[in-house]
XYZ file of C-alpha atoms in Angstrom:
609
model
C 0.181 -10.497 -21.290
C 1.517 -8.632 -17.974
C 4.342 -9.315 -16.127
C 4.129 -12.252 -13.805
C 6.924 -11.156 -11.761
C 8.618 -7.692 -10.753
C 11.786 -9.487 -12.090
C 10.457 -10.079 -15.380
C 9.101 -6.341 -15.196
C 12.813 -5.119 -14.534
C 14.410 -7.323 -16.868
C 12.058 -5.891 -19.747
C 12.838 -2.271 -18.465
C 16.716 -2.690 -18.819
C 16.268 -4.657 -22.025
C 13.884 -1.714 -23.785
C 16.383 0.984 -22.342
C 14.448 2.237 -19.528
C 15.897 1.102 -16.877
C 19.695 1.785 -16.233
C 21.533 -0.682 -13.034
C 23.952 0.725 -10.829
C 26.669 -1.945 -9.799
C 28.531 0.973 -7.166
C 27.722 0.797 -3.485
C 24.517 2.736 -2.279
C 24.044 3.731 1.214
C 19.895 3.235 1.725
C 19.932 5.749 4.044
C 19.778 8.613 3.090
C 21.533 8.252 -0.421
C 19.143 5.794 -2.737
C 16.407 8.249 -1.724
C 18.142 10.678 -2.580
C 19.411 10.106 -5.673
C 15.986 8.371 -6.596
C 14.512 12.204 -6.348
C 17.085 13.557 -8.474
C 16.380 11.161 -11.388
C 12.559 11.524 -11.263
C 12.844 15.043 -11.170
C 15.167 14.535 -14.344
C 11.943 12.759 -15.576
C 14.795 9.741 -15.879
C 14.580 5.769 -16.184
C 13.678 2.978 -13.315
C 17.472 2.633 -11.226
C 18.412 -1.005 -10.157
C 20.532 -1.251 -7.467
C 22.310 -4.077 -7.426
C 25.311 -3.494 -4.576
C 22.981 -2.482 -1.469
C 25.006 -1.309 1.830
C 23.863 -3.772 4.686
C 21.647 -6.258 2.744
C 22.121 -8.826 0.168
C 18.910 -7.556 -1.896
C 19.320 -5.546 -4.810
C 16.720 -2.662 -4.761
C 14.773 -1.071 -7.603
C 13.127 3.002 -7.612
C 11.574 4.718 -9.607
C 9.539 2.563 -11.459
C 6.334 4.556 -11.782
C 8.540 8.024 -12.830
C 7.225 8.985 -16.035
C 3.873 8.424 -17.270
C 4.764 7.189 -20.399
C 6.801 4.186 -18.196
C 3.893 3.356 -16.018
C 1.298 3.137 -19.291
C 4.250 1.341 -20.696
C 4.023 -1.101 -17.712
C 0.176 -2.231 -18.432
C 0.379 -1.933 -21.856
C -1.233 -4.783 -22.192
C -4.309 -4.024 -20.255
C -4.972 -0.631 -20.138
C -7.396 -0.640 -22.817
C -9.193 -3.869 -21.408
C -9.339 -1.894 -18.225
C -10.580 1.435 -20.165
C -13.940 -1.070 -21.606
C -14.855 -2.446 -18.053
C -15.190 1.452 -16.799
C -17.385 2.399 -20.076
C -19.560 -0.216 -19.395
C -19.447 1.167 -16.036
C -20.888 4.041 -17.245
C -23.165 2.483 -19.962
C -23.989 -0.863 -19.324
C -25.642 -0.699 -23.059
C -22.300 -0.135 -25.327
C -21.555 -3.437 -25.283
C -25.212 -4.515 -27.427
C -24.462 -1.010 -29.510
C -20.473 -2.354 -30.023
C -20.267 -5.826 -29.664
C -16.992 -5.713 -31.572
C -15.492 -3.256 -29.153
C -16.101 -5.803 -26.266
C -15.701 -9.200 -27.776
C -12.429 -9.796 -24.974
C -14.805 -8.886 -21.783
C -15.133 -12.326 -20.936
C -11.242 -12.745 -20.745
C -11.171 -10.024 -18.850
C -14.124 -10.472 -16.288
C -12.336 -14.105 -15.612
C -9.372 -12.428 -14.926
C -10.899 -10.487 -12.135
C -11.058 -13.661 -10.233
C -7.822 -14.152 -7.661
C -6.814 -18.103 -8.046
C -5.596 -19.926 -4.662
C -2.168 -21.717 -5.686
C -0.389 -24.643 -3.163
C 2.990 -23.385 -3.885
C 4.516 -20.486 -5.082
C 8.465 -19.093 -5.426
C 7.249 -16.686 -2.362
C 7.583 -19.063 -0.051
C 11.018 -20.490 -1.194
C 12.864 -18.777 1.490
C 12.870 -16.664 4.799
C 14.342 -14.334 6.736
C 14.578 -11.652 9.181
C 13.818 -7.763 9.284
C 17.373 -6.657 10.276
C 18.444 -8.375 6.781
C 15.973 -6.411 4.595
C 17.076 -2.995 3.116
C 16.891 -0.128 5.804
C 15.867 2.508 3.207
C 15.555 5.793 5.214
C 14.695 8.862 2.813
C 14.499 11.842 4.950
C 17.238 13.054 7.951
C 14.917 12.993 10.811
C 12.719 10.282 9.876
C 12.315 7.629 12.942
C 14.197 4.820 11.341
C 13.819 2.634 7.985
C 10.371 2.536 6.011
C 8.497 0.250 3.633
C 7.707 2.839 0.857
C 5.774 0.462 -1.477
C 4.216 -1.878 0.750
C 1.046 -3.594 -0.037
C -0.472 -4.496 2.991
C -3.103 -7.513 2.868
C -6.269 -7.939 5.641
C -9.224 -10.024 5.527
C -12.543 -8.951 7.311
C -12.621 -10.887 10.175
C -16.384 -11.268 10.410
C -16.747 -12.706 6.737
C -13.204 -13.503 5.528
C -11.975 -14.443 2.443
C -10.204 -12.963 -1.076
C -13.757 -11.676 -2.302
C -13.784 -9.149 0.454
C -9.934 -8.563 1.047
C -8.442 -5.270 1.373
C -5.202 -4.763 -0.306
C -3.861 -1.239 0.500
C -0.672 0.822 0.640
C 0.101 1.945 4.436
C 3.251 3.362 5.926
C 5.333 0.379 7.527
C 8.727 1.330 9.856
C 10.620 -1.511 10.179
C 12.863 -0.846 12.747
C 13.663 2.236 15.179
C 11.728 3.867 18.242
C 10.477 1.523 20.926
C 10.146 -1.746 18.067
C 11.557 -4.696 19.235
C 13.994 -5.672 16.636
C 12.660 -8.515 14.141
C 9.782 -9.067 16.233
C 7.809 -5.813 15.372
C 7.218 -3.632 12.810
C 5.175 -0.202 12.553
C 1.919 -0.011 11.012
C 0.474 3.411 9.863
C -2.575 3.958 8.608
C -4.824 7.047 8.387
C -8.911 7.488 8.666
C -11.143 6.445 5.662
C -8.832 3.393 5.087
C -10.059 -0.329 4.071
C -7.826 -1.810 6.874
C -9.527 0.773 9.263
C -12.857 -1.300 9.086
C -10.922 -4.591 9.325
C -9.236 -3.614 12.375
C -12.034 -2.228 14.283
C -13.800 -5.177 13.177
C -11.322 -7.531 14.504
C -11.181 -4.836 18.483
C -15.323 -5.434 18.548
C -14.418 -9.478 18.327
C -11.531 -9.478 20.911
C -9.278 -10.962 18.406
C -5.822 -10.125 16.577
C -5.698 -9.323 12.997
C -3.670 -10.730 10.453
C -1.919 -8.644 8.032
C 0.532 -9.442 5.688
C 2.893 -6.531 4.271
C 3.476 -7.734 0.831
C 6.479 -5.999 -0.844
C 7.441 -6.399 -4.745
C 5.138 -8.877 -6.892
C 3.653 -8.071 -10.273
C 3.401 -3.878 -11.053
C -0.482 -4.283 -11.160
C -0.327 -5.094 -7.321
C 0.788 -1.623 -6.646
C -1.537 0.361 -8.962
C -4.500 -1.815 -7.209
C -4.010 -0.809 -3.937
C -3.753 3.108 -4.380
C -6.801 2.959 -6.696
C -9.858 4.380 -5.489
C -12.122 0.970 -6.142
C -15.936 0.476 -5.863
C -17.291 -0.948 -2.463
C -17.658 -4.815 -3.375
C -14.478 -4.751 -6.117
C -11.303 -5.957 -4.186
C -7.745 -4.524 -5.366
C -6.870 -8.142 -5.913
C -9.851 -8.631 -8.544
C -8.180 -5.028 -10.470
C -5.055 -6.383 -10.269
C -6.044 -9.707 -12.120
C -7.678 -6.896 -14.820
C -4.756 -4.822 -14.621
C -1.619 -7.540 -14.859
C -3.284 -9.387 -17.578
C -4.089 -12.920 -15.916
C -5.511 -13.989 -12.355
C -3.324 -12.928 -9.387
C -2.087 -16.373 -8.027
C -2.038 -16.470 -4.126
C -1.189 -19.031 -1.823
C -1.966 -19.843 1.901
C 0.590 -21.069 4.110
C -0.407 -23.290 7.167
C -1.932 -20.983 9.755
C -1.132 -17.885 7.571
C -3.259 -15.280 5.153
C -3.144 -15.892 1.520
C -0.524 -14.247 -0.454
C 0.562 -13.328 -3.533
C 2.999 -16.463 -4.858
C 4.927 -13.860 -7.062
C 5.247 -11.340 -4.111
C 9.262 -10.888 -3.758
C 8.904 -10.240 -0.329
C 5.699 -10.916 2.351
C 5.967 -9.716 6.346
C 3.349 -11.923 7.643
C 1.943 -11.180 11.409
C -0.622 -9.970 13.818
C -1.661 -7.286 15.208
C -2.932 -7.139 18.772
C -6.589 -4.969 19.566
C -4.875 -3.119 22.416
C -1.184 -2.521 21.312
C 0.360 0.589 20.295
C 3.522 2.225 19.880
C 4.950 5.534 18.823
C 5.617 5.503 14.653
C 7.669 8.007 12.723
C 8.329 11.027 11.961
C 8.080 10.176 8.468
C 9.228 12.403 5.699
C 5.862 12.594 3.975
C 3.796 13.632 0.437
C 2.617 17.407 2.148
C 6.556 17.966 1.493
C 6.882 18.073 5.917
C 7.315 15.329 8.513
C 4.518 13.700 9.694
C 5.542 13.318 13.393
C 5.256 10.867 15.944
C 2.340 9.605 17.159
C 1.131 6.062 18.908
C 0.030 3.555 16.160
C -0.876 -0.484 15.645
C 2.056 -2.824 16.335
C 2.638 -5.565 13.462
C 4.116 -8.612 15.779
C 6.338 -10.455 13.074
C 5.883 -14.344 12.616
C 7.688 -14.840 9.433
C 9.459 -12.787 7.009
C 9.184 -14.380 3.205
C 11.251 -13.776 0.398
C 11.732 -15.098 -3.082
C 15.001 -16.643 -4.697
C 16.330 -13.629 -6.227
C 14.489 -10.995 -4.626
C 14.183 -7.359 -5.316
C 13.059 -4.381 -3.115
C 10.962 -1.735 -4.738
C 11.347 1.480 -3.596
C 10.217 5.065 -3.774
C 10.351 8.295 -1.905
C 8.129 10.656 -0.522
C 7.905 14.200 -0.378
C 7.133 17.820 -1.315
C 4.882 16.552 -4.402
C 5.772 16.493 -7.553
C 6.733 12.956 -6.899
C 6.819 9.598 -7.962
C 3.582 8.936 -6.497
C 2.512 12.070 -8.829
C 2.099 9.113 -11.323
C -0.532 7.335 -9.809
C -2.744 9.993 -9.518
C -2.663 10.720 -14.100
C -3.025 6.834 -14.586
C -5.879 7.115 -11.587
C -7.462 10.045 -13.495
C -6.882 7.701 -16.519
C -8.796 5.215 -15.849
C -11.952 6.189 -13.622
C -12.645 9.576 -14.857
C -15.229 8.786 -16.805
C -16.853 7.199 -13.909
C -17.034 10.342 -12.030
C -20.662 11.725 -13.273
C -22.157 7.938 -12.595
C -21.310 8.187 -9.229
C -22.218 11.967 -8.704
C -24.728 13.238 -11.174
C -23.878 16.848 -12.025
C -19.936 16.575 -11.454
C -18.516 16.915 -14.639
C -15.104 16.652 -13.584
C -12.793 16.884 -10.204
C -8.830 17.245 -9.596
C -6.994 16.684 -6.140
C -4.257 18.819 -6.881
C -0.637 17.555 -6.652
C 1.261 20.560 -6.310
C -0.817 21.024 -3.191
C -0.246 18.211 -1.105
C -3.770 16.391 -2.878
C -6.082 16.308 0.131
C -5.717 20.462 0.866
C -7.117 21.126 -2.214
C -9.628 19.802 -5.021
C -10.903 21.516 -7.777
C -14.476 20.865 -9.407
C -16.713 21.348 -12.000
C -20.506 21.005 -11.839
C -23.760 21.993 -13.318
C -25.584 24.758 -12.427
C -29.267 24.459 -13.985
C -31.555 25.049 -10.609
C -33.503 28.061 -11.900
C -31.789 28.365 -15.215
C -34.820 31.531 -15.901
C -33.084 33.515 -13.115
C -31.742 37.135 -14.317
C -28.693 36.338 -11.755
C -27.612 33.449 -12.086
C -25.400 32.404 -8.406
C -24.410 28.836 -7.031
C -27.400 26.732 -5.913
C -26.660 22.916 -7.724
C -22.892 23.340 -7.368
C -23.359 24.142 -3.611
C -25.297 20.092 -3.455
C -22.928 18.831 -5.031
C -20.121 20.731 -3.157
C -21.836 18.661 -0.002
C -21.534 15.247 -1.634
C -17.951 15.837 -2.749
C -17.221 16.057 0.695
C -19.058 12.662 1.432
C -17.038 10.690 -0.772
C -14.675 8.609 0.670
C -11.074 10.321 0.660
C -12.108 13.558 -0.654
C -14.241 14.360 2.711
C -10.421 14.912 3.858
C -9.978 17.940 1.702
C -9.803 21.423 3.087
C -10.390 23.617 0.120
C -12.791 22.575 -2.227
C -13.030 25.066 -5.067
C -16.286 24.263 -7.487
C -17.264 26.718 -9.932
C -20.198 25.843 -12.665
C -19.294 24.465 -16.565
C -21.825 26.181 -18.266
C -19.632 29.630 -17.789
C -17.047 28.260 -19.780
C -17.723 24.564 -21.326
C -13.937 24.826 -22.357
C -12.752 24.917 -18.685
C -10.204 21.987 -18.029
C -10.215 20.974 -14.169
C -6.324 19.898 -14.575
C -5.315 23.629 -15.916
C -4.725 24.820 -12.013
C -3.867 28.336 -13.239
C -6.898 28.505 -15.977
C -9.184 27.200 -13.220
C -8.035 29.577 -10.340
C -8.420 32.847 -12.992
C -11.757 31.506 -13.919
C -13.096 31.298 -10.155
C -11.173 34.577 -9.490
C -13.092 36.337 -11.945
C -16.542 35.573 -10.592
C -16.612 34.483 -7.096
C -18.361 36.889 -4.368
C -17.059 36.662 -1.601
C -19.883 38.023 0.194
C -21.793 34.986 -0.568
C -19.734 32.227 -2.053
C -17.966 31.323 0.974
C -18.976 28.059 3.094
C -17.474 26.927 6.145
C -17.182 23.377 8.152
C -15.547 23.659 11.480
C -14.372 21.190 13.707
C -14.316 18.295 11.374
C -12.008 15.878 9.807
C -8.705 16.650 7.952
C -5.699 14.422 6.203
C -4.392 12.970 9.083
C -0.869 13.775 7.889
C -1.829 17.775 7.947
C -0.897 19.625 11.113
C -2.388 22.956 9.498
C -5.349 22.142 12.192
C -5.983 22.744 15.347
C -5.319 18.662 16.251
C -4.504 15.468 14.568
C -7.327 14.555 12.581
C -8.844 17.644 13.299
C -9.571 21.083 11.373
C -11.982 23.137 9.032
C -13.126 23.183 5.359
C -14.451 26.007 2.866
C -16.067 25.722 -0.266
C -15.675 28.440 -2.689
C -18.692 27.958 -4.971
C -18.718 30.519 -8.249
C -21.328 30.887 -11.070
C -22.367 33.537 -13.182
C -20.811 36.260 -15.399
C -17.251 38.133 -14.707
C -17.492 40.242 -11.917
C -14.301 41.671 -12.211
C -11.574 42.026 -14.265
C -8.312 40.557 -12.726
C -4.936 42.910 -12.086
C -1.620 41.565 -13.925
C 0.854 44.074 -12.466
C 1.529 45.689 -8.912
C -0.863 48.960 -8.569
C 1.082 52.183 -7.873
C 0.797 53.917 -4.208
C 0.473 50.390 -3.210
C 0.922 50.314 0.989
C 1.096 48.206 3.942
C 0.806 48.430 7.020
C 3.785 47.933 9.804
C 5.436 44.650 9.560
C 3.986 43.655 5.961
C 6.625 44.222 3.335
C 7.642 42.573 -0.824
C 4.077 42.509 -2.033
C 4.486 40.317 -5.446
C 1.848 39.201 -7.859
C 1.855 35.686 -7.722
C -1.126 35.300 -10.712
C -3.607 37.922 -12.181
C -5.796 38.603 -9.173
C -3.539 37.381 -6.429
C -0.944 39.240 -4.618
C 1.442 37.679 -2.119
C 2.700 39.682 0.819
C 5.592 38.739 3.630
C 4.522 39.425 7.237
C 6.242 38.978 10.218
C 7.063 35.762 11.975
C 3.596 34.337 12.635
C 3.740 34.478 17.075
C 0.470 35.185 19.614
C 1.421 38.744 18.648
C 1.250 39.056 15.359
C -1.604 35.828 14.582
C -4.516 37.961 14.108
C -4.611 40.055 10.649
C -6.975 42.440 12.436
C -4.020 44.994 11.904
C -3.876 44.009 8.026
C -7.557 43.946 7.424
C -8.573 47.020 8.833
C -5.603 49.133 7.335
C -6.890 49.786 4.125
C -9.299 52.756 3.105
C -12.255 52.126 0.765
C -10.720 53.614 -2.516
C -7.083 51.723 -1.162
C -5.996 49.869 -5.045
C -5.133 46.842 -2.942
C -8.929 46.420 -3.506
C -8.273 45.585 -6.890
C -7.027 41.955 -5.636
C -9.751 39.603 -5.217
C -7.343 36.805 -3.227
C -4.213 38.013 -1.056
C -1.973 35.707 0.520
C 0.178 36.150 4.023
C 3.258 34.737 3.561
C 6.905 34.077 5.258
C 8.550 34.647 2.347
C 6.641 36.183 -1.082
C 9.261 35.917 -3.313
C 9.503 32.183 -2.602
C 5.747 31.857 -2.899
C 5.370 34.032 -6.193
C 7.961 31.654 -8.169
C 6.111 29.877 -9.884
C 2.265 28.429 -9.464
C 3.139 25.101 -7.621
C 5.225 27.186 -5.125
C 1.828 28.899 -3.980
C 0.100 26.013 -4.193
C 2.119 24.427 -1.550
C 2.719 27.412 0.516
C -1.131 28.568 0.730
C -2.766 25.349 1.330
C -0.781 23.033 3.202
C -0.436 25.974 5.609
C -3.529 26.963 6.321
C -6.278 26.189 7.889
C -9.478 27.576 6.737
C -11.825 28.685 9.613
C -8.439 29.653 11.426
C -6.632 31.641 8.529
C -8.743 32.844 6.405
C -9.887 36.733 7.023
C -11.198 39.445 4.835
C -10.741 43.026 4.266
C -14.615 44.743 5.350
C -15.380 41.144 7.113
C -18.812 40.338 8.286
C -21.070 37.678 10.174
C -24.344 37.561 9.684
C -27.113 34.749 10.869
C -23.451 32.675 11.124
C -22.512 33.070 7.723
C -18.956 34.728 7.597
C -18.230 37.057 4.002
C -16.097 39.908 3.282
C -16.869 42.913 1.090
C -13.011 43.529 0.284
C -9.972 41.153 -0.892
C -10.460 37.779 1.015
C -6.953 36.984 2.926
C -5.318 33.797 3.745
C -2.625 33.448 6.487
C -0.262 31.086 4.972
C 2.850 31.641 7.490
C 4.009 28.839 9.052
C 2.480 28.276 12.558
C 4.439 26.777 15.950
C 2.269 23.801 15.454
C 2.889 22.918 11.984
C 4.993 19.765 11.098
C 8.837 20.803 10.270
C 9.293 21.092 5.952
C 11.428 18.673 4.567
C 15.472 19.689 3.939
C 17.742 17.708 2.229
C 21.109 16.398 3.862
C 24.024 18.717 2.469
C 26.677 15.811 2.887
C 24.153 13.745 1.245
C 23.431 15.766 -1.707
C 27.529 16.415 -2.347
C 27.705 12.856 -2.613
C 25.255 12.333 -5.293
C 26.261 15.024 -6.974
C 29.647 13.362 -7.454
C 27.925 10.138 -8.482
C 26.559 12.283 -11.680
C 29.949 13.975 -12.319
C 31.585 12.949 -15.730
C 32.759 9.295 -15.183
C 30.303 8.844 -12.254
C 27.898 6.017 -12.969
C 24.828 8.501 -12.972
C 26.581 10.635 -15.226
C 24.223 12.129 -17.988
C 20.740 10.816 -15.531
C 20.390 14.063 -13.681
């Protein structure tokens, strides 16, 4: 059986060895984030905090680090979970493997949220000012919610059955909020809440939302996961924790969890807005401030004994990172049901997620044709970008699995060499302009606002890919430390991107035909190529969280013809850093001397990172 409480959860962490407590002081700003990034990237246990600076509740990060932890955490379930989505997929295992499924009717009642008339949630209140003011970043806008769980009902048909349970940025304090009376509520396009809230504008009325932080660890994997329409996170999170999410309804209030440790229940008005962030955020840059809804605080709920969940954000890997493997986990096989012809599809980490997805499709259109190129893949390439979240993605990279039927989506370098090898870029290329982005990417030309391309590739090796600089390799003025980053693409620092020096006219048009730059099918513009040649997440991150396609991508022997753009030469993407971009994130050096001492010898992080 799950855990029925995040107490329970912690106390079974720290009992199993996973989870170490930490009785010195912590500063939450600045220094529990911090150190919380130092132990995930040390792939280290869950940290209890139990002496907070400013608050009398004991926080806990780094829950979700590892992915053995997190499978660990829904032990129970997982595999009860893992039968409901093969059924998903065929409906007629059960009659072939009764056996197999002889627990689905546990499980199905489990999907069914229970209203409670008490709960320990409501044992106590308090105020904002007296929750922990975790702040992760230097130049964030004041203290975030980093796990919050934030509960709406539709306002035209409300009730559990079609709830919305999703986890949006909350700021609790800072800019122009009025202190314990409002609270910052972020959320971006192609969010559940979205439809609640403009549902609730069209009637004239406020909305009520209830930020729910702490509760049961299934809570928190149900409202990142990517659910059917009709399924509400509270029904997955019954599946998920192992028994029926109890929620209870004070007088006048929304229902909500009765194990939650901590609930911010209020309204939010159709009209108001005020300026949230900048946020230190998962592109690995601030997302700056902008005018968003205004949560007016009624009551702030808390549980006897209390504990604040935490994580941070940031240049990915991160803890978050997690969510996406158990995500993959557990719906993958769904993905063909829902699009016939995908075979498999990976929002890549290392990349920020939205910039960039990878794909694999089938490619059978005219499978008599002497050259075989993308048709299928292309259709499918379309309804990628219909789906939900993953219309946000920039670059969506599909290639076709009957070249290579051993092809793994999740083997970024594998993939990239495969695609590489065949892709024309004459052809292959397909632009949308002037359309929707992340809303957290200020690669485009406006919030909300920039370009896509699909690289589509099928057929037989076209080319074989270089591993090594060529000799008599040269640039033109102000392009300088060419460096292979991968076989077939070659990283090259240009000048400081300015209005002189945005166009690669200059670069494109440089090189003669026999020039053995040629040789490169992909070259990348950089600020600095070392940096970006590192290693393969370093280029991932560079190249597509800054760059926009239509804007930045070019081509050596370009062309446009009846509107379709190609190039006959190396394709080239500008990935310097633009005077509109979003500042990167840099960590505090005061900050990081001080956690470095906690992990010298006698330090109580000594050994963890």
């Amino acid at each position: 059986m799950g855990y029925r409480s995040l107490a329970q959860c912690v106390r079974d962490l720290e009992q199993t060895g996973r989870l170490i407590a930490i009785d010195d002081e912590i500063d939450p700003y600045l220094e529990a984030g911090a150190i919380q990034r130092r132990v995930y990237q040390a792939r280290g246990p869950a940290i209890l905090f139990r002496n907070v600076k400013g608050t009398a509740f004991p926080m806990v990060g780094n829950l979700f680090g590892t992915i053995e932890r997190a499978r660990y955490l829904f032990r129970d379930a997982l595999d009860d979970v893992r039968r409901l989505v093969d059924l998903k997929v065929d409906p007629s295992a059960a009659a072939r493997r009764p056996w197999r499924y002889r627990g689905l009717p546990r499980t199905l009642w489990r999907l069914r949220p229970k209203m409670v008339r008490g709960g320990p949630i409501l044992d106590h209140q308090t105020t904002i000012d007296k929750l922990p003011a975790l702040q992760s970043w230097p130049l964030d806008g004041g203290p975030f919610v980093t796990l919050p769980l934030v509960y709406s009902e539709d306002p035209d048909r409300p009730g559990l059955s079609r709830s919305n349970l999703g986890m949006y940025r909350v700021q609790l304090s800072g800019n122009d909020y009025e202190t314990n009376r409002e609270v910052g509520l972020h959320y971006q396009i192609h969010r559940g809440i979205g439809v609640h809230h403009a549902s609730a504008i069209r009637r004239g009325e406020s909305l009520r939302v209830n930020v729910i932080v702490g509760g049961p660890p299934a809570l928190t994997l149900a409202a990142v996961m990517p659910l059917p329409e009709g399924l509400p996170e509270l029904a997955f999170a019954g599946a998920l924790g192992g028994r029926r999410v109890a929620m209870v309804a004070p007088e006048g209030a929304l229902p909500m969890p009765a194990e939650a440790d901590f609930v911010i229940a209020g309204t939010i008005d159709p009209e108001a807005r005020k300026p949230e962030g900048p946020f230190g955020d998962h592109l690995g840059y601030y997302s700056l401030s902008h005018d968003y809804p205004v949560l007016r605080v009624d009551r702030v709920y808390h549980r006897a004994g209390a504990i604040w969940p935490f994580t941070t954000v940031g240049r990915p890997p991160q803890e978050d990172t997690t969510f996406g493997e158990l995500i993959h986990d557990l719906t993958g096989p769904i993905i063909p049901t829902v699009l016939p012809g995908l075979h498999a599809i990976h929002a890549v980490d290392a990349a920020g997620v939205h910039p960039l997805l990878l794909a694999i499709a089938s490619e059978r259109y005219v499978p008599y044709a002497a050259v075989r190129r993308p048709q299928e893949i292309l259709t499918i390439a379309n309804a990628i970008l219909g789906q939900g979240q993953l219309s946000l993605a920039k670059y969506l990279l599909i290639v076709a699995g009957e070249d290579d039927p051993s092809l793994d989506v999740h083997d970024v370098a594998g993939f990239l060499r495969h695609l590489l090898e065949r892709i024309d870029w004459s052809a292959d290329l397909h632009f949308q302009t002037r359309t929707t982005i992340d809303t957290l990417d200020y690669s485009g030309h406006g919030l909300n606002q920039g370009s896509k391309v699909v690289m589509a590739a099928a057929g037989p090796r076209r080319r074989e890919l270089p591993r090594e600089l060529p000799s008599g390799l040269r640039l033109p003025d102000g392009f300088r430390d060419p460096k292979l980053v991968i076989p077939g693409v070659l990283a090259i620092t240009g000048s400081k991107y300015d209005d002189r020096s945005r166009r690669l006219d200059g670069f494109t048009r440089y090189f003669g035909p026999d020039d053995p730059i040629r040789e490169f099918p992909l070259i990348v513009i950089v600020d600095d190529a070392a940096f970006t040649a590192r290693g393969l997440n370093n280029f991932l991150w560079v190249v597509f969280t800054r760059s926009n396609p239509a804007a930045d991508v070019d081509g050596i022997d370009a062309f446009t013809h009846d509107k379709h753009w190609g190039c006959l030469g190396p394709l080239v993407i500008d990935a310097r850093i633009k005077p509109h971009h979003a500042p990167p994130l840099v960590d505090d050096p005061e900050i990081e001397s001080r956690v470095d001492r906690l992990a010298a010898p006698g330090g109580p992080l000594h050994g963890i990172y």
